[in-house]
Coordinates of C-alpha atoms in Angstrom, one line a residue:
X2 CA 0.1 -19.8 -36.2
X3 CA -2.7 -21.7 -34.8
X4 CA -1.0 -22.2 -31.4
X5 CA -0.5 -18.3 -31.2
X6 CA -4.1 -17.7 -32.1
X7 CA -5.2 -20.3 -29.4
X8 CA -2.9 -18.5 -26.8
X9 CA -4.3 -15.0 -27.9
X10 CA -7.8 -16.2 -27.4
X11 CA -7.0 -17.7 -24.1
X12 CA -5.3 -14.4 -23.0
X13 CA -8.6 -12.4 -24.0
X14 CA -10.7 -15.0 -22.2
X15 CA -8.6 -14.6 -19.0
X16 CA -8.8 -10.8 -19.2
X17 CA -12.6 -10.9 -19.8
X18 CA -13.1 -13.4 -16.8
X19 CA -10.8 -11.1 -14.6
X20 CA -12.9 -7.9 -15.5
X21 CA -16.2 -9.8 -14.8
X22 CA -14.8 -11.1 -11.5
X23 CA -13.9 -7.6 -10.5
X24 CA -17.2 -6.1 -11.5
X25 CA -19.1 -8.8 -9.6
X26 CA -16.8 -8.3 -6.5
X27 CA -17.4 -4.5 -6.0
X28 CA -20.5 -2.4 -6.4
X29 CA -19.4 1.0 -7.3
X30 CA -16.7 2.0 -4.8
X31 CA -17.8 -0.4 -2.1
X32 CA -15.2 -2.8 -0.7
X33 CA -16.0 -5.8 1.6
X34 CA -13.3 -8.0 3.1
X35 CA -12.8 -10.5 5.9
X36 CA -9.9 -11.0 8.4
X37 CA -8.5 -13.9 6.3
X38 CA -8.4 -11.9 3.2
X39 CA -6.6 -8.9 4.8
X40 CA -4.1 -11.3 6.5
X41 CA -3.2 -12.9 3.3
X42 CA -2.6 -9.5 1.5
X43 CA -0.5 -8.3 4.6
X44 CA 1.7 -11.4 4.7
X45 CA 2.5 -10.6 0.8
X46 CA 3.0 -6.8 1.5
X47 CA 5.4 -7.3 4.5
X48 CA 7.3 -10.4 3.0
X49 CA 6.4 -12.6 5.9
X50 CA 7.2 -16.4 5.3
X51 CA 4.1 -18.1 3.9
X52 CA 4.2 -20.7 6.6
X53 CA 3.1 -17.9 9.0
X54 CA -0.2 -17.4 7.0
X55 CA -1.4 -21.0 8.1
X56 CA -0.8 -20.0 11.7
X57 CA -2.8 -16.7 11.2
X58 CA -5.6 -18.4 9.3
X59 CA -6.2 -20.5 12.4
X60 CA -6.6 -17.1 14.3
X61 CA -3.3 -17.7 16.3
X62 CA -1.3 -14.5 16.8
X63 CA 2.0 -15.0 18.5
X64 CA 3.2 -12.1 20.3
X65 CA 6.2 -11.1 18.2
X66 CA 7.2 -8.1 16.2
X67 CA 6.3 -9.7 12.8
X68 CA 2.9 -10.6 13.8
X69 CA 2.3 -7.4 15.6
X70 CA 3.1 -5.5 12.3
X71 CA 1.0 -8.0 10.4
X72 CA -2.0 -7.1 12.6
X73 CA -1.4 -3.3 12.3
X74 CA -1.4 -3.8 8.4
X75 CA -4.5 -5.9 8.6
X76 CA -6.2 -3.2 10.7
X77 CA -5.2 -0.5 8.2
X78 CA -6.4 -2.9 5.4
X79 CA -9.9 -3.5 7.0
X80 CA -10.3 0.2 8.1
X81 CA -10.2 -0.4 12.0
X82 CA -6.8 1.0 12.7
X83 CA -5.1 4.5 12.4
X84 CA -1.6 5.3 13.8
X85 CA -2.8 8.7 15.0
X86 CA -6.3 8.0 16.3
X87 CA -5.8 4.3 17.3
X88 CA -8.4 1.7 17.0
X89 CA -11.6 2.7 15.3
X90 CA -14.2 1.0 17.4
X91 CA -17.3 1.0 15.0
X92 CA -15.3 -0.7 12.2
X93 CA -13.4 -3.3 14.4
X94 CA -16.7 -4.3 16.2
X95 CA -18.1 -5.5 12.8
X96 CA -15.2 -8.2 12.6
X97 CA -16.3 -9.8 15.9
X98 CA -19.4 -11.5 17.0
X99 CA -20.4 -11.4 20.8
X100 CA -22.1 -14.3 22.4
X101 CA -25.8 -13.3 22.7
X102 CA -25.9 -14.3 26.3
X103 CA -22.7 -12.2 27.1
X104 CA -23.8 -8.9 28.4
X105 CA -20.4 -7.8 29.7
X106 CA -18.4 -8.0 26.5
X107 CA -18.4 -4.2 25.9
X108 CA -17.3 -3.6 29.5
X109 CA -14.5 -6.1 29.4
X110 CA -13.2 -4.8 26.2
X111 CA -13.3 -1.2 27.4
X112 CA -11.3 -2.2 30.6
X113 CA -8.7 -4.2 28.5
X114 CA -8.1 -1.1 26.3
X115 CA -8.1 1.3 29.3
X116 CA -5.7 -0.8 31.4
X117 CA -3.0 -0.6 28.7
X118 CA -3.9 3.1 27.8
X119 CA -5.0 2.0 24.4
X120 CA -8.3 4.0 24.7
X121 CA -6.5 7.2 24.0
X122 CA -4.3 8.0 20.9
X123 CA -0.6 7.9 21.5
X124 CA 1.1 8.7 18.2
X125 CA 4.7 8.2 19.5
X126 CA 4.3 4.8 20.9
X127 CA 5.0 1.7 18.9
X128 CA 2.2 1.5 16.3
X129 CA 2.6 -2.2 15.5
X130 CA 2.4 -3.1 19.3
X131 CA -0.6 -0.7 19.9
X132 CA -2.5 -2.3 17.0
X133 CA -1.8 -5.8 18.2
X134 CA -2.7 -5.3 21.7
X135 CA -5.9 -3.3 20.8
X136 CA -6.8 -6.2 18.3
X137 CA -6.2 -8.7 21.2
X138 CA -8.5 -6.9 23.5
X139 CA -11.3 -7.5 21.1
X140 CA -10.2 -11.0 20.2
X141 CA -10.1 -12.1 23.8
X142 CA -12.8 -10.0 25.5
X143 CA -15.4 -9.0 22.8
X144 CA -16.3 -12.0 20.8
X145 CA -15.5 -14.5 17.9
X146 CA -13.9 -13.4 14.7
X147 CA -16.6 -13.0 12.0
X148 CA -15.5 -15.0 8.8
X149 CA -17.8 -13.3 6.3
X150 CA -16.6 -10.1 4.4
X151 CA -17.6 -6.8 6.1
X152 CA -17.9 -3.3 4.8
X153 CA -14.5 -1.5 4.7
X154 CA -14.8 2.2 5.4
X155 CA -13.4 4.6 2.7
X156 CA -10.6 6.7 3.4
X157 CA -10.7 10.5 3.3
X158 CA -8.7 10.2 -0.1
X159 CA -11.1 7.6 -1.5
X160 CA -14.1 9.8 -0.5
X161 CA -12.6 12.9 -2.1
X162 CA -12.0 10.7 -5.2
X163 CA -15.6 9.6 -5.3
X164 CA -16.9 13.2 -5.1
X165 CA -14.5 14.3 -7.9
X166 CA -15.6 11.5 -10.1
X167 CA -19.3 12.3 -9.4
X168 CA -18.7 16.1 -10.3
X169 CA -17.0 14.8 -13.6
X170 CA -19.9 12.4 -14.3
X171 CA -22.5 15.0 -13.7
X172 CA -20.7 17.8 -15.6
X173 CA -20.9 19.9 -12.5
X174 CA -20.7 23.6 -13.2
X175 CA -17.1 24.7 -13.7
X176 CA -15.5 21.3 -13.2
X177 CA -14.7 20.6 -16.9
X178 CA -13.3 24.0 -17.7
X179 CA -11.6 24.7 -14.3
X180 CA -12.8 28.3 -14.7
X181 CA -14.7 29.2 -11.6
X182 CA -15.1 32.8 -12.5
X183 CA -17.2 32.0 -15.5
X184 CA -19.0 29.0 -14.2
X185 CA -22.7 29.2 -13.4
X186 CA -23.6 29.0 -9.9
X187 CA -24.8 25.5 -8.9
X188 CA -28.6 25.3 -8.1
X189 CA -29.7 23.4 -5.0
X190 CA -30.6 20.4 -7.2
X191 CA -27.1 20.5 -8.8
X192 CA -25.6 20.2 -5.2
X193 CA -28.3 17.6 -4.4
X194 CA -27.4 15.4 -7.4
X195 CA -23.7 15.6 -6.6
X196 CA -24.5 14.5 -3.0
X197 CA -26.8 11.8 -4.2
X198 CA -24.1 10.4 -6.6
X199 CA -21.6 10.6 -3.8
X200 CA -23.8 8.6 -1.5
X201 CA -24.7 6.0 -4.2
X202 CA -21.1 5.4 -5.3
X203 CA -19.8 5.1 -1.9
X204 CA -22.4 2.5 -1.0
X205 CA -23.8 4.4 1.8
X206 CA -27.3 4.9 0.4
X207 CA -29.8 3.8 -2.3
X208 CA -33.0 5.6 -3.7
X209 CA -34.9 2.5 -2.9
X210 CA -34.0 1.9 0.7
X211 CA -32.4 5.2 1.7
X212 CA -29.4 5.3 4.0
X213 CA -27.4 2.1 4.9
X214 CA -27.2 2.6 8.5
X215 CA -24.8 -0.2 9.1
X216 CA -22.2 1.3 6.7
X217 CA -22.9 4.9 7.8
X218 CA -22.2 4.0 11.4
X219 CA -19.0 2.6 10.5
X220 CA -18.0 5.4 8.1
X221 CA -18.9 8.1 10.5
X222 CA -16.8 6.5 13.2
X223 CA -17.5 9.2 15.9
X224 CA -20.9 8.3 17.1
X225 CA -20.6 7.0 20.6
X226 CA -24.2 5.6 20.9
X227 CA -25.0 3.3 17.8
X228 CA -28.7 3.1 18.9
X229 CA -29.1 6.8 19.2
X230 CA -27.3 7.2 15.8
X231 CA -29.7 4.8 14.1
X232 CA -32.8 6.2 15.7
X233 CA -32.0 9.9 14.9
X234 CA -30.7 9.4 11.4
X235 CA -33.7 7.2 10.5
X236 CA -36.2 9.6 11.8
X237 CA -34.5 12.6 10.1
X238 CA -34.4 10.8 6.8
X239 CA -38.0 9.7 6.9
X240 CA -39.0 13.2 7.8
X241 CA -37.2 14.6 4.8
X242 CA -38.6 11.8 2.5
X243 CA -42.0 12.9 3.3
X244 CA -41.2 16.5 2.3
X245 CA -39.0 15.9 -0.7
X246 CA -40.3 14.4 -4.0
X247 CA -36.9 15.0 -5.8
X248 CA -34.2 12.3 -5.2
X249 CA -31.4 14.7 -5.5
X250 CA -32.9 17.3 -3.2
X251 CA -33.5 14.6 -0.6
X252 CA -30.0 13.3 -0.7
X253 CA -28.6 16.8 -0.5
X254 CA -30.7 17.7 2.5
X255 CA -30.0 14.3 4.1
X256 CA -26.3 15.0 4.2
X257 CA -26.8 18.7 5.4
X258 CA -29.4 18.0 8.2
X259 CA -29.2 14.6 9.4
X260 CA -25.7 14.4 11.1
X261 CA -25.7 16.6 14.3
X262 CA -23.5 14.7 16.9
X263 CA -20.8 13.2 14.9
X264 CA -21.3 14.5 11.3
X265 CA -18.3 16.4 10.0
X266 CA -18.5 19.5 7.9
X267 CA -15.9 19.2 5.1
X268 CA -15.3 21.9 2.6
X269 CA -14.9 20.5 -0.8
X270 CA -13.6 22.5 -3.8
X271 CA -16.3 22.3 -6.4
X272 CA -16.3 25.7 -8.1
X273 CA -19.0 28.1 -7.3
X274 CA -18.6 31.7 -8.5
X275 CA -20.2 33.3 -5.6
X276 CA -18.3 31.7 -2.8
X277 CA -14.7 31.8 -4.3
X278 CA -15.1 28.4 -6.1
X279 CA -16.1 26.7 -2.9
X280 CA -19.3 25.3 -1.8
X281 CA -19.9 23.6 1.7
X282 CA -21.3 20.0 1.5
X283 CA -21.9 18.3 4.8
X284 CA -21.4 14.5 5.1
X285 CA -19.8 12.3 7.6
X286 CA -16.4 10.9 7.0
X287 CA -13.3 9.8 8.9
X288 CA -10.8 12.7 9.2

């Protein structure tokens, strides 16, 4: 009896430790990983012999089918690879650190990708090989691999889930009952509070510091000029902050007004009677 009790207490302690570790690892829906973590997971997922992991952890990547598919998995895991769109440049750059004295790393990487026609999507080509060769261009031409965990952009499915969770948390009009015909029309502040919750839970924004431009740039993905993105987004936010005293209204206007070049308009079903149960919320995500 005593041994059973000790075993039960040990199991409870293990579960508590696991929960605490998980809560410390993630803030809301934010996920951060490094290359080594993603490689270890992909070796398990793909059933690759463990001996290979030691090779990968030395950042050695033999040019064989097994390694190519591991690299593709790692790219999906870290958010820098998509079989349809190819390499996601803002995301993959965060996993490499160029030499400060090397002014040509961007040019060399671009020519490496272009010489193998990796700069344009080619859905029908071998995805593992394309992912591997794209990674190799950055590995050999851009810089050294960053060993610290980096922000992993949320997928469209994850972003939609965050939005729906926020609608549920905030008891957004019509969400609980599912009856859009009888739901009250959401106010500008209702929409703003939904936008604010979405930004907070996805780790792209805080009330104290405003937008996290590092993460937003990676999440948006389709801004060609990072410097311009940072400048215009920051100026837009500061202008809105001087006009808006309400945090919800500020967040809502930030999503609607501060993403001109690469921001995407995504129609989310959130139940509004006047517009056939739909209300358009603007934010930047990867399609």
